[in-house]
Amino acid sequence: DQQVKQNSPSLSVQEGRISILNCDYTNSMFDYFLWYKKYPAEGPTFLISISSIKDKNEDGRFTVFLNKSAKHLSLHIVPSQPGDSAVYFCAASVRDYKLSFGAGTTVTVRA
Amino acid sequence: ETGVTQSPTHLIKTRGQQVTLRCSSQSGHNTVSWYQQALGQGPQFIFQYYREEENGRGNFPPRFSGLQFPNYSSELNVNALELDDSALYLCASSPWEGEAFFGQGTRLTVV
């Protein structure tokens, strides 16, 4: 049962523009949400997180928005840079326990 | 650089064999988790260890087992390998509360 879903397998965006990645979840017990970035032949790298008590968290070019009523979160990257080309995973957990991951979205930033 | 290292990076085994994968966690991280990432999917939780005790398990059969040692190293053992066990195996360490830091993974191929 896939509790975290990323319905867009890929996203192509022009350098300098905004990248918006979306994620939906079904388990209302999730209280901590994370985004990871993964390059080929490397493990996932932590990008940004948000607790369920917040609706927005910002870190430099990265902002995560959480809409609990819709069970939806999104990651905004502004401006997009060529080095942002990677696979992005949305993950969620209950009280810092196991992470449930989405299937990932491959982002390609075009020059 | 996450401070989490896994060995080996690549491995080829024959169906029915046994395999041991190793992980060295960050110093001070009491929690280690193992994930299986099949091609085109997000990582799937196998199990978690906290202070050398299993602290939870995902939907994996008993032939997947693990150990955590006092020196922040851990092992994932898989017996009676099946073709579907071919995947990237990721180790992640974390303090009890906080984001997980992943190693680069071990690519296991079962033939």
PDB file of C-alpha atoms in Angstrom, chain B residues 2-105:
ATOM      1  CA  THR B   2      26.997  12.143   5.076  1.00  0.00           C
ATOM      2  CA  GLY B   3      29.473  10.178   7.195  1.00  0.00           C
ATOM      3  CA  VAL B   4      27.634   6.951   6.386  1.00  0.00           C
ATOM      4  CA  THR B   5      29.610   4.426   4.367  1.00  0.00           C
ATOM      5  CA  GLN B   6      28.446   1.144   2.904  1.00  0.00           C
ATOM      6  CA  SER B   7      30.357  -1.830   1.542  1.00  0.00           C
ATOM      7  CA  PRO B   8      30.603  -3.276  -0.965  1.00  0.00           C
ATOM      8  CA  THR B   9      29.303  -0.810  -3.555  1.00  0.00           C
ATOM      9  CA  HIS B  10      28.384  -3.534  -6.021  1.00  0.00           C
ATOM     10  CA  LEU B  11      27.794  -7.250  -5.602  1.00  0.00           C
ATOM     11  CA  ILE B  12      26.662 -10.124  -7.812  1.00  0.00           C
ATOM     12  CA  LYS B  13      25.246 -13.254  -6.202  1.00  0.00           C
ATOM     13  CA  THR B  14      23.578 -16.422  -7.402  1.00  0.00           C
ATOM     14  CA  ARG B  15      19.982 -17.316  -6.523  1.00  0.00           C
ATOM     15  CA  GLY B  16      19.885 -19.318  -3.278  1.00  0.00           C
ATOM     16  CA  GLN B  17      23.080 -17.838  -1.878  1.00  0.00           C
ATOM     17  CA  GLN B  18      23.416 -15.694   1.235  1.00  0.00           C
ATOM     18  CA  VAL B  19      24.758 -12.128   1.341  1.00  0.00           C
ATOM     19  CA  THR B  20      25.948  -9.719   4.039  1.00  0.00           C
ATOM     20  CA  LEU B  21      25.958  -5.990   3.450  1.00  0.00           C
ATOM     21  CA  ARG B  22      27.765  -3.626   5.798  1.00  0.00           C
ATOM     22  CA  CYS B  23      27.241  -0.072   6.971  1.00  0.00           C
ATOM     23  CA  SER B  24      29.260   2.282   9.111  1.00  0.00           C
ATOM     24  CA  SER B  25      27.105   4.976  10.679  1.00  0.00           C
ATOM     25  CA  GLN B  26      27.914   8.433  11.925  1.00  0.00           C
ATOM     26  CA  SER B  27      29.376   8.489  15.400  1.00  0.00           C
ATOM     27  CA  GLY B  28      26.697   9.250  17.958  1.00  0.00           C
ATOM     28  CA  HIS B  29      23.832   8.057  15.776  1.00  0.00           C
ATOM     29  CA  ASN B  30      22.001   5.418  17.793  1.00  0.00           C
ATOM     30  CA  THR B  31      19.506   4.521  15.098  1.00  0.00           C
ATOM     31  CA  VAL B  32      20.217   2.715  11.841  1.00  0.00           C
ATOM     32  CA  SER B  33      17.655   1.766   9.233  1.00  0.00           C
ATOM     33  CA  TRP B  34      17.907  -0.306   6.078  1.00  0.00           C
ATOM     34  CA  TYR B  35      15.948   0.317   2.904  1.00  0.00           C
ATOM     35  CA  GLN B  36      15.558  -1.550  -0.375  1.00  0.00           C
ATOM     36  CA  GLN B  37      15.184   0.501  -3.545  1.00  0.00           C
ATOM     37  CA  ALA B  38      14.033  -1.390  -6.611  1.00  0.00           C
ATOM     38  CA  LEU B  39      14.453   0.157 -10.039  1.00  0.00           C
ATOM     39  CA  GLY B  40      12.050   3.032 -10.630  1.00  0.00           C
ATOM     40  CA  GLN B  41      10.687   2.992  -7.089  1.00  0.00           C
ATOM     41  CA  GLY B  42      11.306   4.827  -3.876  1.00  0.00           C
ATOM     42  CA  PRO B  43      13.200   3.207  -1.000  1.00  0.00           C
ATOM     43  CA  GLN B  44      11.175   0.667   1.002  1.00  0.00           C
ATOM     44  CA  PHE B  45      11.762   0.290   4.735  1.00  0.00           C
ATOM     45  CA  ILE B  46      13.233  -3.091   5.737  1.00  0.00           C
ATOM     46  CA  PHE B  47      13.933  -2.628   9.455  1.00  0.00           C
ATOM     47  CA  GLN B  48      15.368  -0.287  12.041  1.00  0.00           C
ATOM     48  CA  TYR B  49      17.782  -0.874  14.909  1.00  0.00           C
ATOM     49  CA  TYR B  50      18.101   1.299  17.984  1.00  0.00           C
ATOM     50  CA  ARG B  51      20.918   0.631  20.435  1.00  0.00           C
ATOM     51  CA  GLU B  52      21.496  -2.843  18.989  1.00  0.00           C
ATOM     52  CA  GLU B  53      17.855  -3.931  19.253  1.00  0.00           C
ATOM     53  CA  GLU B  54      15.427  -4.276  16.348  1.00  0.00           C
ATOM     54  CA  ASN B  55      12.980  -1.407  16.681  1.00  0.00           C
ATOM     55  CA  GLY B  56      10.559  -2.130  13.883  1.00  0.00           C
ATOM     56  CA  ARG B  57      10.255  -4.011  10.649  1.00  0.00           C
ATOM     57  CA  GLY B  58       8.679  -3.429   7.261  1.00  0.00           C
ATOM     58  CA  ASN B  59       6.947  -5.948   5.038  1.00  0.00           C
ATOM     59  CA  PHE B  60       9.982  -8.166   4.416  1.00  0.00           C
ATOM     60  CA  PRO B  61      10.299 -11.904   5.120  1.00  0.00           C
ATOM     61  CA  PRO B  62      12.435 -13.311   7.967  1.00  0.00           C
ATOM     62  CA  ARG B  63      15.235 -14.218   5.577  1.00  0.00           C
ATOM     63  CA  PHE B  64      16.102 -10.518   5.800  1.00  0.00           C
ATOM     64  CA  SER B  65      17.878 -10.030   9.121  1.00  0.00           C
ATOM     65  CA  GLY B  66      20.179  -7.479  10.664  1.00  0.00           C
ATOM     66  CA  LEU B  67      22.634  -6.651  13.393  1.00  0.00           C
ATOM     67  CA  GLN B  68      23.806  -3.397  14.944  1.00  0.00           C
ATOM     68  CA  PHE B  69      27.092  -3.211  16.839  1.00  0.00           C
ATOM     69  CA  PRO B  70      28.269  -0.853  19.621  1.00  0.00           C
ATOM     70  CA  ASN B  71      30.821   0.767  17.291  1.00  0.00           C
ATOM     71  CA  TYR B  72      28.027   2.261  15.093  1.00  0.00           C
ATOM     72  CA  SER B  73      28.416  -0.387  12.406  1.00  0.00           C
ATOM     73  CA  SER B  74      25.606  -2.625  11.222  1.00  0.00           C
ATOM     74  CA  GLU B  75      24.869  -5.500   8.849  1.00  0.00           C
ATOM     75  CA  LEU B  76      22.034  -6.579   6.630  1.00  0.00           C
ATOM     76  CA  ASN B  77      21.903 -10.317   5.938  1.00  0.00           C
ATOM     77  CA  VAL B  78      19.745 -11.901   3.266  1.00  0.00           C
ATOM     78  CA  ASN B  79      19.423 -15.675   3.050  1.00  0.00           C
ATOM     79  CA  ALA B  80      18.170 -17.794   0.155  1.00  0.00           C
ATOM     80  CA  LEU B  81      18.500 -14.977  -2.358  1.00  0.00           C
ATOM     81  CA  GLU B  82      15.789 -14.580  -4.973  1.00  0.00           C
ATOM     82  CA  LEU B  83      15.961 -12.771  -8.305  1.00  0.00           C
ATOM     83  CA  ASP B  84      13.564 -10.094  -6.957  1.00  0.00           C
ATOM     84  CA  ASP B  85      16.098  -9.235  -4.253  1.00  0.00           C
ATOM     85  CA  SER B  86      18.112  -7.435  -6.928  1.00  0.00           C
ATOM     86  CA  ALA B  87      18.022  -3.799  -5.831  1.00  0.00           C
ATOM     87  CA  LEU B  88      19.939  -0.924  -4.294  1.00  0.00           C
ATOM     88  CA  TYR B  89      20.229  -1.407  -0.526  1.00  0.00           C
ATOM     89  CA  LEU B  90      20.521   1.776   1.492  1.00  0.00           C
ATOM     90  CA  CYS B  91      21.626   2.240   5.045  1.00  0.00           C
ATOM     91  CA  ALA B  92      20.536   5.353   6.931  1.00  0.00           C
ATOM     92  CA  SER B  93      21.642   6.554  10.339  1.00  0.00           C
ATOM     93  CA  SER B  94      20.129   9.178  12.562  1.00  0.00           C
ATOM     94  CA  PRO B  95      20.078  10.377  16.128  1.00  0.00           C
ATOM     95  CA  TRP B  96      16.883   9.267  17.854  1.00  0.00           C
ATOM     96  CA  GLU B  97      15.119  12.362  16.564  1.00  0.00           C
ATOM     97  CA  GLY B  98      16.168  14.012  13.331  1.00  0.00           C
ATOM     98  CA  GLU B  99      16.550  13.455   9.646  1.00  0.00           C
ATOM     99  CA  ALA B 100      18.186  10.287   8.360  1.00  0.00           C
ATOM    100  CA  PHE B 101      21.558  10.406   6.604  1.00  0.00           C
ATOM    101  CA  PHE B 102      21.999   7.841   3.858  1.00  0.00           C
ATOM    102  CA  GLY B 103      25.014   5.985   2.603  1.00  0.00           C
ATOM    103  CA  GLN B 104      25.731   5.621  -1.101  1.00  0.00           C
ATOM    104  CA  GLY B 105      24.117   2.197  -1.200  1.00  0.00           C
TER     105      GLY B 105
END
